[in-house]
Amino acid sequence: MSGIRQHLHERVIYDKLARLKSESGSHSPSIQTLRQTIPELEIRVDACFLSNPHATDLFMKYLEVEVINAGLLREVLEYYPSQNRVIAAHLAQSIGVPPSNIIVGNGATELIQAVMYHFVHGKVVLPIPTFSPYYEFARPGTDVSYHQLSKARGYALDIEDFARSALSQSASAAILINPNNPTGAYLGIAELRELLERLRTLDVVVVDESFIHFAREDETLTPINLYPLAQMYPNLILVKSMSKDFGVAGARAGYAVMSSERVDVLLADGFLWNSNGIAEYFFSLYSRPEFRQQYESVRRRAVQETVDLQAELSLLPRSRVYPSHGNFVLLELLPGLSSGDLVSALLVRHGIYLRNCDDKIGLQGSYVRVASRGADDNSRIVEALKDVLL
Amino acid sequence: MSGIRQHLHERVIYDKLARLKSESGSHSPSIQTLRQTIPELEIRVDACFLSNPHATDLFMKYLEVEVINAGLLREVLEYYPSQNRVIAAHLAQSIGVPPSNIIVGNGATELIQAVMYHFVHGKVVLPIPTFSPYYEFARPGTDVSYHQLSKARGYALDIEDFARSALSQSASAAILINPNNPTGAYLGIAELRELLERLRTLDVVVVDESFIHFAREDETLTPINLYPLAQMYPNLILVKSMSKDFGVAGARAGYAVMSSERVDVLLADGFLWNSNGIAEYFFSLYSRPEFRQQYESVRRRAVQETVDLQAELSLLPRSRVYPSHGNFVLLELLPGLSSGDLVSALLVRHGIYLRNCDDKIGLQGSYVRVASRGADDNSRIVEALKDVLL
C-alpha cells in the first residue's frame, strides 16, 4: 500500500474505532465487537484484555481431564450448584479466611455493585485515575469526591494526603484499587495498614485487590495476603475478581471479604444461588493444594513476564512507562502523539489491540495500557510499538 | 434382610433423612448431599429434581458439537460474556418481548430476590401452598398475607376470592406461581387476565411462570404465551426460570419481563454482567429457530410423559393425585400414611427419591411430590410406589 493509501486506510479504521469506543462507554469495545464491526482487521494480539493466559491454560487442562473427559460436564450444568455459604466454605480453605467473612460473587462486578449499593453512602473519597465501576455504580445521592493522584508521583497514592482528604471532608467511605488500574501503582502492606489505621473511623474502606496476585513486595515474588488487615479493621471490605489472575472471566467468579454482619446483610436479600456449575468447579479446584501449587508457578511466570515487558517498554522512544504491579503497563505518550492514532496504527499495521486510556478521568496526558499476554505475544507487542514509535 | 432388620435399617435411614431435611431449610437435601451423608443408599431415580431431562440431552448435544468439539470452550470461559442488555436482546427474539422489558438473571432465584427487595413492599398477598422463596425473600417490614388455597378445590386459585382478599386488605402486591409448585394447579390465560384486570390498581403483581412450558390450555399442547398480558398490565412482573424446562440449573439462566422503568431500576444498581459464558451460549442457542423447533418436540414429550405419569399414579391405592400442569405430580397420602416413611421406604427399597412435602405451609395432610423423569424412570417410580403402597 502506498503511504497515502495506507494513511487513508488507517484514518477510516480510526474513525470506526472512535465511534465504537464512544458507544462502549467506559469499556473498550471487545475484540468480538471489533471483529464484527471491522472485519477487515486481522487481530493477532488482544493486549486490551487483562488476564493470565497461563492460568487459563492450567484451568482448562483440569476442566478437560476431570470434567469433560470424565463425562461429568452434564452433571455440572444439569444440577443446581451449591449455595453461597457452601462455596464460601471451600474458598475459606484456599485463602485462610473464616467462611462467615466471605461472600462469593457471580464475578467481582456483582460484589462491587452490591457494596456500592448497600454500604457506600454519604461522602466517599475515591482516588483517580482508577477503575471506573467504582464511580459508575455509586448510588444516586452518594457524593463521590475524587482524589486526584499526583502525576509527578507517578499516580502513586500518598497516604498522608489521602487520609487528610477523607477525614477533613468527614467522608464515610474510602475506596482504593490496589494495585490500581490503569496505572499499576501499588501501595505496600505496611503503608496500607497505616492508611487503614487512620481511616478506622470511617464506616467502610473498600480495597479492590483484583490485581494483587501480580503485585510484589520484594524480589522474592511471594504472594501477598491482605486478609490479616480485614481481621484488624472491621470496616475493611476486600473485593477480589478471579478473572484477571486466573483468566476465567466467562466463569464469573469473584469474592469479597468483609465483616460477617455485612455478609449477612447481603445474603439476606440476594446472592443465594449465584455461582454456576463451572464457577463452583473452579472454586473447588482452587481449594486443592496441588492446584494452588501449580497456579503459583504460572502466577510467578506472569509476574516475571510483566516485569520484562515493562523493562522493554521503558526503552521505547517518545513514551514513558509507569512502574506496574498489575499484569499490564501504562504507557504515556509524549506530547504530539495521540493515543487514538497509536491504537489505530498498531491495529492496522500489526494486528495488536491496546487499550486507549483517553476516557479515564484523572489521567493527565495521552496514555495507552498494554496488557502482558505472555512472553511471545509481549515480544510482538514491543516490536510493533518500536515500529510505530520509531 | 429379615422383616425386622429391614425395618430397623429403614428407621436409621429415616432418622438420617429427617435430620438432613431439617438442616436443609425449605429445600430438600440434594442428591449429592444424600450420597455423601448416607453412602449406603443406592439412588436410581432422583424424582425430587424438577427438570426436563430430554431438554438437557438436547442442550448437551449442541454444546458438545458447537462448543467443545469445535474447540471453543476456552473462549466461552476465558473472555467476558456480554452484558445484560445484549443478552436481553437475544432473548427478545426468542420470546417476542421488547428487549427493554427484559432483565436477564443469573438464575430465576436472583430475580425473585431482586423483585422482592426492590418492588414488593407493604402488604403482599400470596396463595399457599407455594414455592417458599416468595415468602422467605420478603424484605423485613413486608407484610406477607397468606391466602390459603382451598383443599376442596384441589388447591386451585379462585380468582374471585383472591382478588377480594387482596383488595379488601389494600394490598400493594400480589404473587402467583402459575403453574403452582408443589400442587401443579394452573390458572388459564382467560382467568389470569380477569384476575389481572381486578388487580390493576396494585403496585405489582408477580406471576412466576417457571413451569409454564409444561402447562396445557387444551389437548393441542400449544405453547402458552403470557407476554401479551405484560403489555396490557404494566404492574405485571413475569419471572421465568430456565432450569425446569431446559434442565440446565447449573448454567444459571432465568429472566423476568417487567416495565422498562423497573428494568432500568434494577440495572442501575446491579445485574450488569450477571450471565456466565455457558448461560450466554444457552441464550444464543435459544434465539435460533432451529433449536427452538427441536426444543418444542422435547417439551411436548415431557408434557405427555407427565400426563401419563399422572394417569398411572391416579391408579395407586391409599393416595390421591392432584391434576398437574407442572413436570411433577402432587400425591396426597391417605390418613395413616406418613410422607417421611414413604420417602424413606422408597429410597431404601427402590433407590427412588421423592420430595417429602411436609415442610410446605398450606398443604393440609401428608404429601409427596413426584417429578416426571422421563418414561423409563417414571415406570420405575410407579412400580416402586405400587410395591410400597399396596
Short mmCIF file of N, CA and C in Angstrom, two decimals, chain A residues 27 32 49 51 53 56-57 59-60 63 68 73-74 76-81 83 106 109-110 113 117-118 137 139 243-244 247-252 269-278 373, chain B residues 27 32 49 51 53 56-57 59-60 63 68 73-74 76-81 83 106 109-110 113 117-118 137 139 243-244 247-252 269-278 373:
data_model
loop_
_atom_site.label_atom_id
_atom_site.label_comp_id
_atom_site.label_asym_id
_atom_site.label_seq_id
_atom_site.Cartn_x
_atom_site.Cartn_y
_atom_site.Cartn_z
N HIS A 27 -15.86 1.15 28.83
CA HIS A 27 -15.07 -0.03 28.50
C HIS A 27 -14.61 0.08 27.05
N GLN A 32 -14.41 -9.14 20.11
CA GLN A 32 -15.50 -9.73 19.32
C GLN A 32 -16.25 -8.63 18.56
N PHE A 49 -6.98 -7.01 26.82
CA PHE A 49 -7.61 -7.99 27.70
C PHE A 49 -6.66 -8.37 28.84
N SER A 51 -5.60 -10.67 31.65
CA SER A 51 -5.73 -11.99 32.27
C SER A 51 -4.35 -12.61 32.34
N PRO A 53 -2.86 -15.70 30.77
CA PRO A 53 -3.22 -16.79 29.85
C PRO A 53 -2.67 -18.14 30.30
N THR A 56 -5.23 -19.62 32.52
CA THR A 56 -6.34 -20.16 31.73
C THR A 56 -5.97 -21.55 31.21
N ASP A 57 -4.74 -21.67 30.68
CA ASP A 57 -4.27 -22.99 30.22
C ASP A 57 -4.43 -24.03 31.33
N PHE A 59 -6.30 -24.02 34.08
CA PHE A 59 -7.70 -24.33 34.41
C PHE A 59 -8.33 -25.22 33.35
N MET A 60 -8.08 -24.88 32.09
CA MET A 60 -8.69 -25.65 31.00
C MET A 60 -8.18 -27.09 31.00
N LEU A 63 -10.11 -28.83 33.72
CA LEU A 63 -11.52 -28.98 33.32
C LEU A 63 -11.66 -30.11 32.29
N ILE A 68 -14.68 -32.83 31.51
CA ILE A 68 -15.16 -33.20 30.17
C ILE A 68 -14.82 -34.65 29.84
N LEU A 73 -19.49 -33.19 32.62
CA LEU A 73 -19.94 -31.84 32.30
C LEU A 73 -21.47 -31.72 32.41
N ARG A 74 -22.16 -32.76 31.98
CA ARG A 74 -23.61 -32.72 32.07
C ARG A 74 -24.06 -32.50 33.51
N VAL A 76 -22.44 -31.07 35.89
CA VAL A 76 -22.09 -29.71 36.31
C VAL A 76 -23.15 -28.71 35.83
N LEU A 77 -23.71 -28.97 34.65
CA LEU A 77 -24.64 -28.00 34.07
C LEU A 77 -26.11 -28.33 34.36
N GLU A 78 -26.40 -29.59 34.65
CA GLU A 78 -27.80 -30.00 34.84
C GLU A 78 -28.31 -29.67 36.24
N TYR A 79 -27.46 -29.90 37.25
CA TYR A 79 -27.94 -29.78 38.62
C TYR A 79 -27.66 -28.41 39.21
N TYR A 80 -28.40 -28.10 40.28
CA TYR A 80 -28.17 -26.84 40.98
C TYR A 80 -26.78 -26.85 41.61
N PRO A 81 -26.04 -25.78 41.41
CA PRO A 81 -24.77 -25.66 42.11
C PRO A 81 -25.04 -25.45 43.61
N GLN A 83 -25.00 -23.52 47.25
CA GLN A 83 -25.34 -22.14 47.60
C GLN A 83 -24.10 -21.40 48.10
N ASN A 106 -20.89 -13.64 41.67
CA ASN A 106 -21.02 -14.03 40.27
C ASN A 106 -20.15 -13.04 39.48
N THR A 109 -17.82 -7.92 39.66
CA THR A 109 -18.70 -6.79 39.33
C THR A 109 -19.96 -6.81 40.19
N GLU A 110 -20.52 -8.01 40.35
CA GLU A 110 -21.72 -8.14 41.18
C GLU A 110 -21.47 -7.63 42.59
N GLN A 113 -21.04 -3.81 42.72
CA GLN A 113 -22.37 -3.19 42.69
C GLN A 113 -23.07 -3.34 44.04
N TYR A 117 -24.05 -0.32 46.57
CA TYR A 117 -25.48 -0.14 46.83
C TYR A 117 -25.79 -0.20 48.32
N HIS A 118 -25.21 -1.16 49.00
CA HIS A 118 -25.60 -1.41 50.38
C HIS A 118 -24.76 -0.68 51.42
N PHE A 137 -21.02 2.96 39.65
CA PHE A 137 -22.03 2.24 40.43
C PHE A 137 -22.39 2.93 41.74
N ARG A 139 -24.43 4.88 44.27
CA ARG A 139 -25.88 5.11 44.33
C ARG A 139 -26.20 6.56 44.14
N SER A 243 -11.00 -13.08 37.57
CA SER A 243 -10.92 -13.03 36.11
C SER A 243 -9.53 -12.65 35.62
N LYS A 244 -8.83 -11.82 36.40
CA LYS A 244 -7.54 -11.31 35.95
C LYS A 244 -6.45 -12.35 36.16
N GLY A 247 -7.77 -15.87 34.70
CA GLY A 247 -8.10 -15.87 33.28
C GLY A 247 -9.37 -16.64 32.95
N VAL A 248 -10.38 -16.52 33.82
CA VAL A 248 -11.63 -17.25 33.60
C VAL A 248 -12.83 -16.30 33.73
N ALA A 249 -12.79 -15.19 33.00
CA ALA A 249 -13.85 -14.19 33.12
C ALA A 249 -15.23 -14.76 32.78
N GLY A 250 -15.27 -15.70 31.84
CA GLY A 250 -16.55 -16.27 31.43
C GLY A 250 -17.17 -17.18 32.45
N ALA A 251 -16.37 -17.61 33.44
CA ALA A 251 -16.92 -18.45 34.51
C ALA A 251 -17.57 -17.60 35.59
N ARG A 252 -17.34 -16.29 35.58
CA ARG A 252 -17.89 -15.37 36.58
C ARG A 252 -17.60 -15.86 37.99
N ASP A 269 -30.79 -10.71 51.29
CA ASP A 269 -31.64 -10.24 50.19
C ASP A 269 -31.15 -10.62 48.80
N GLY A 270 -30.16 -11.46 48.70
CA GLY A 270 -29.69 -11.83 47.38
C GLY A 270 -28.51 -12.77 47.46
N PHE A 271 -27.95 -13.08 46.30
CA PHE A 271 -26.67 -13.78 46.22
C PHE A 271 -26.72 -15.20 46.78
N LEU A 272 -27.92 -15.75 46.86
CA LEU A 272 -28.08 -17.08 47.47
C LEU A 272 -27.46 -18.16 46.60
N TRP A 273 -27.85 -18.14 45.34
CA TRP A 273 -27.53 -19.24 44.43
C TRP A 273 -26.78 -18.65 43.24
N ASN A 274 -25.75 -17.85 43.51
CA ASN A 274 -25.20 -17.02 42.44
C ASN A 274 -23.95 -17.58 41.77
N SER A 275 -23.56 -18.80 42.12
CA SER A 275 -22.46 -19.41 41.38
C SER A 275 -23.02 -20.43 40.41
N ASN A 276 -22.44 -20.47 39.22
CA ASN A 276 -22.84 -21.50 38.27
C ASN A 276 -21.98 -22.74 38.49
N GLY A 277 -22.31 -23.81 37.79
CA GLY A 277 -21.61 -25.08 37.97
C GLY A 277 -20.12 -24.99 37.66
N ILE A 278 -19.76 -24.22 36.63
CA ILE A 278 -18.35 -24.09 36.25
C ILE A 278 -17.59 -23.30 37.32
N ARG A 373 0.65 -10.36 27.74
CA ARG A 373 -0.07 -11.51 27.16
C ARG A 373 0.79 -12.75 27.03
N HIS B 27 -35.60 -26.42 51.36
CA HIS B 27 -35.28 -27.25 50.20
C HIS B 27 -35.01 -28.67 50.67
N GLN B 32 -26.66 -35.06 45.95
CA GLN B 32 -25.23 -35.09 46.26
C GLN B 32 -25.02 -35.19 47.78
N PHE B 49 -35.93 -33.94 41.75
CA PHE B 49 -35.31 -32.93 40.89
C PHE B 49 -36.22 -32.60 39.72
N SER B 51 -36.84 -31.14 36.28
CA SER B 51 -36.25 -30.68 35.03
C SER B 51 -36.86 -31.48 33.90
N PRO B 53 -35.36 -33.84 31.39
CA PRO B 53 -34.08 -34.46 31.03
C PRO B 53 -33.85 -34.53 29.52
N THR B 56 -32.22 -31.35 28.58
CA THR B 56 -30.79 -31.38 28.94
C THR B 56 -30.00 -32.12 27.86
N ASP B 57 -30.53 -33.28 27.43
CA ASP B 57 -29.88 -34.03 26.34
C ASP B 57 -29.66 -33.13 25.13
N PHE B 59 -29.60 -29.80 24.87
CA PHE B 59 -28.62 -28.74 25.11
C PHE B 59 -27.20 -29.30 25.09
N MET B 60 -27.00 -30.43 25.76
CA MET B 60 -25.66 -31.02 25.83
C MET B 60 -25.17 -31.43 24.44
N LEU B 63 -24.02 -28.23 22.81
CA LEU B 63 -22.80 -27.74 23.46
C LEU B 63 -21.60 -28.57 23.03
N ILE B 68 -17.60 -27.62 22.48
CA ILE B 68 -16.48 -28.45 22.92
C ILE B 68 -15.71 -29.03 21.73
N LEU B 73 -14.63 -23.95 23.85
CA LEU B 73 -14.97 -23.84 25.27
C LEU B 73 -14.04 -22.86 25.98
N ARG B 74 -12.76 -22.88 25.61
CA ARG B 74 -11.83 -21.95 26.25
C ARG B 74 -12.30 -20.51 26.05
N VAL B 76 -15.29 -19.43 25.55
CA VAL B 76 -16.51 -19.19 26.34
C VAL B 76 -16.17 -18.88 27.80
N LEU B 77 -15.11 -19.53 28.31
CA LEU B 77 -14.79 -19.37 29.73
C LEU B 77 -13.72 -18.31 29.99
N GLU B 78 -12.92 -18.00 28.98
CA GLU B 78 -11.80 -17.07 29.19
C GLU B 78 -12.26 -15.61 29.13
N TYR B 79 -13.15 -15.31 28.17
CA TYR B 79 -13.50 -13.91 27.93
C TYR B 79 -14.76 -13.49 28.68
N TYR B 80 -14.91 -12.19 28.82
CA TYR B 80 -16.10 -11.66 29.46
C TYR B 80 -17.32 -11.96 28.61
N PRO B 81 -18.37 -12.48 29.23
CA PRO B 81 -19.64 -12.65 28.49
C PRO B 81 -20.22 -11.27 28.19
N GLN B 83 -22.98 -8.21 28.30
CA GLN B 83 -23.72 -7.61 29.41
C GLN B 83 -25.22 -7.88 29.26
N ASN B 106 -29.13 -14.36 36.66
CA ASN B 106 -28.21 -15.45 36.95
C ASN B 106 -29.03 -16.52 37.68
N THR B 109 -33.71 -17.35 40.73
CA THR B 109 -33.62 -17.01 42.16
C THR B 109 -33.13 -15.58 42.34
N GLU B 110 -32.13 -15.21 41.55
CA GLU B 110 -31.59 -13.85 41.65
C GLU B 110 -32.68 -12.82 41.38
N GLN B 113 -35.28 -12.67 44.23
CA GLN B 113 -34.73 -11.87 45.33
C GLN B 113 -34.77 -10.38 44.98
N TYR B 117 -36.97 -7.53 46.84
CA TYR B 117 -36.23 -6.49 47.51
C TYR B 117 -36.63 -5.11 47.00
N HIS B 118 -36.78 -4.99 45.70
CA HIS B 118 -36.97 -3.66 45.12
C HIS B 118 -38.42 -3.26 44.93
N PHE B 137 -37.92 -14.63 50.90
CA PHE B 137 -37.15 -13.47 50.45
C PHE B 137 -37.89 -12.14 50.63
N ARG B 139 -38.77 -8.78 52.09
CA ARG B 139 -37.95 -7.86 52.88
C ARG B 139 -38.52 -7.72 54.27
N SER B 243 -34.36 -23.41 34.39
CA SER B 243 -33.80 -24.64 34.97
C SER B 243 -34.76 -25.81 34.87
N LYS B 244 -36.06 -25.51 34.92
CA LYS B 244 -37.04 -26.59 34.93
C LYS B 244 -37.27 -27.14 33.53
N GLY B 247 -33.67 -27.83 31.84
CA GLY B 247 -32.81 -28.77 32.56
C GLY B 247 -31.36 -28.36 32.63
N VAL B 248 -31.12 -27.06 32.82
CA VAL B 248 -29.75 -26.55 32.87
C VAL B 248 -29.55 -25.67 34.11
N ALA B 249 -29.90 -26.22 35.28
CA ALA B 249 -29.82 -25.42 36.51
C ALA B 249 -28.40 -24.93 36.78
N GLY B 250 -27.40 -25.74 36.42
CA GLY B 250 -26.01 -25.36 36.69
C GLY B 250 -25.51 -24.23 35.81
N ALA B 251 -26.24 -23.94 34.73
CA ALA B 251 -25.85 -22.82 33.87
C ALA B 251 -26.38 -21.50 34.42
N ARG B 252 -27.30 -21.54 35.35
CA ARG B 252 -27.90 -20.35 35.96
C ARG B 252 -28.45 -19.41 34.88
N ASP B 269 -28.35 -0.57 39.55
CA ASP B 269 -27.57 -0.94 40.73
C ASP B 269 -27.06 -2.37 40.75
N GLY B 270 -27.21 -3.09 39.68
CA GLY B 270 -26.73 -4.47 39.71
C GLY B 270 -27.03 -5.15 38.40
N PHE B 271 -26.71 -6.45 38.37
CA PHE B 271 -27.14 -7.33 37.27
C PHE B 271 -26.51 -6.94 35.93
N LEU B 272 -25.40 -6.22 35.98
CA LEU B 272 -24.78 -5.74 34.74
C LEU B 272 -24.18 -6.88 33.94
N TRP B 273 -23.35 -7.68 34.64
CA TRP B 273 -22.54 -8.68 33.97
C TRP B 273 -22.85 -10.02 34.57
N ASN B 274 -24.15 -10.34 34.67
CA ASN B 274 -24.54 -11.46 35.52
C ASN B 274 -24.76 -12.78 34.79
N SER B 275 -24.47 -12.83 33.50
CA SER B 275 -24.54 -14.12 32.80
C SER B 275 -23.13 -14.65 32.61
N ASN B 276 -22.97 -15.93 32.81
CA ASN B 276 -21.68 -16.55 32.53
C ASN B 276 -21.63 -16.98 31.06
N GLY B 277 -20.47 -17.44 30.62
CA GLY B 277 -20.28 -17.80 29.22
C GLY B 277 -21.21 -18.91 28.76
N ILE B 278 -21.46 -19.89 29.63
CA ILE B 278 -22.33 -21.01 29.26
C ILE B 278 -23.78 -20.52 29.15
N ARG B 373 -39.54 -37.93 35.35
CA ARG B 373 -38.12 -38.05 34.98
C ARG B 373 -37.92 -38.77 33.65
#
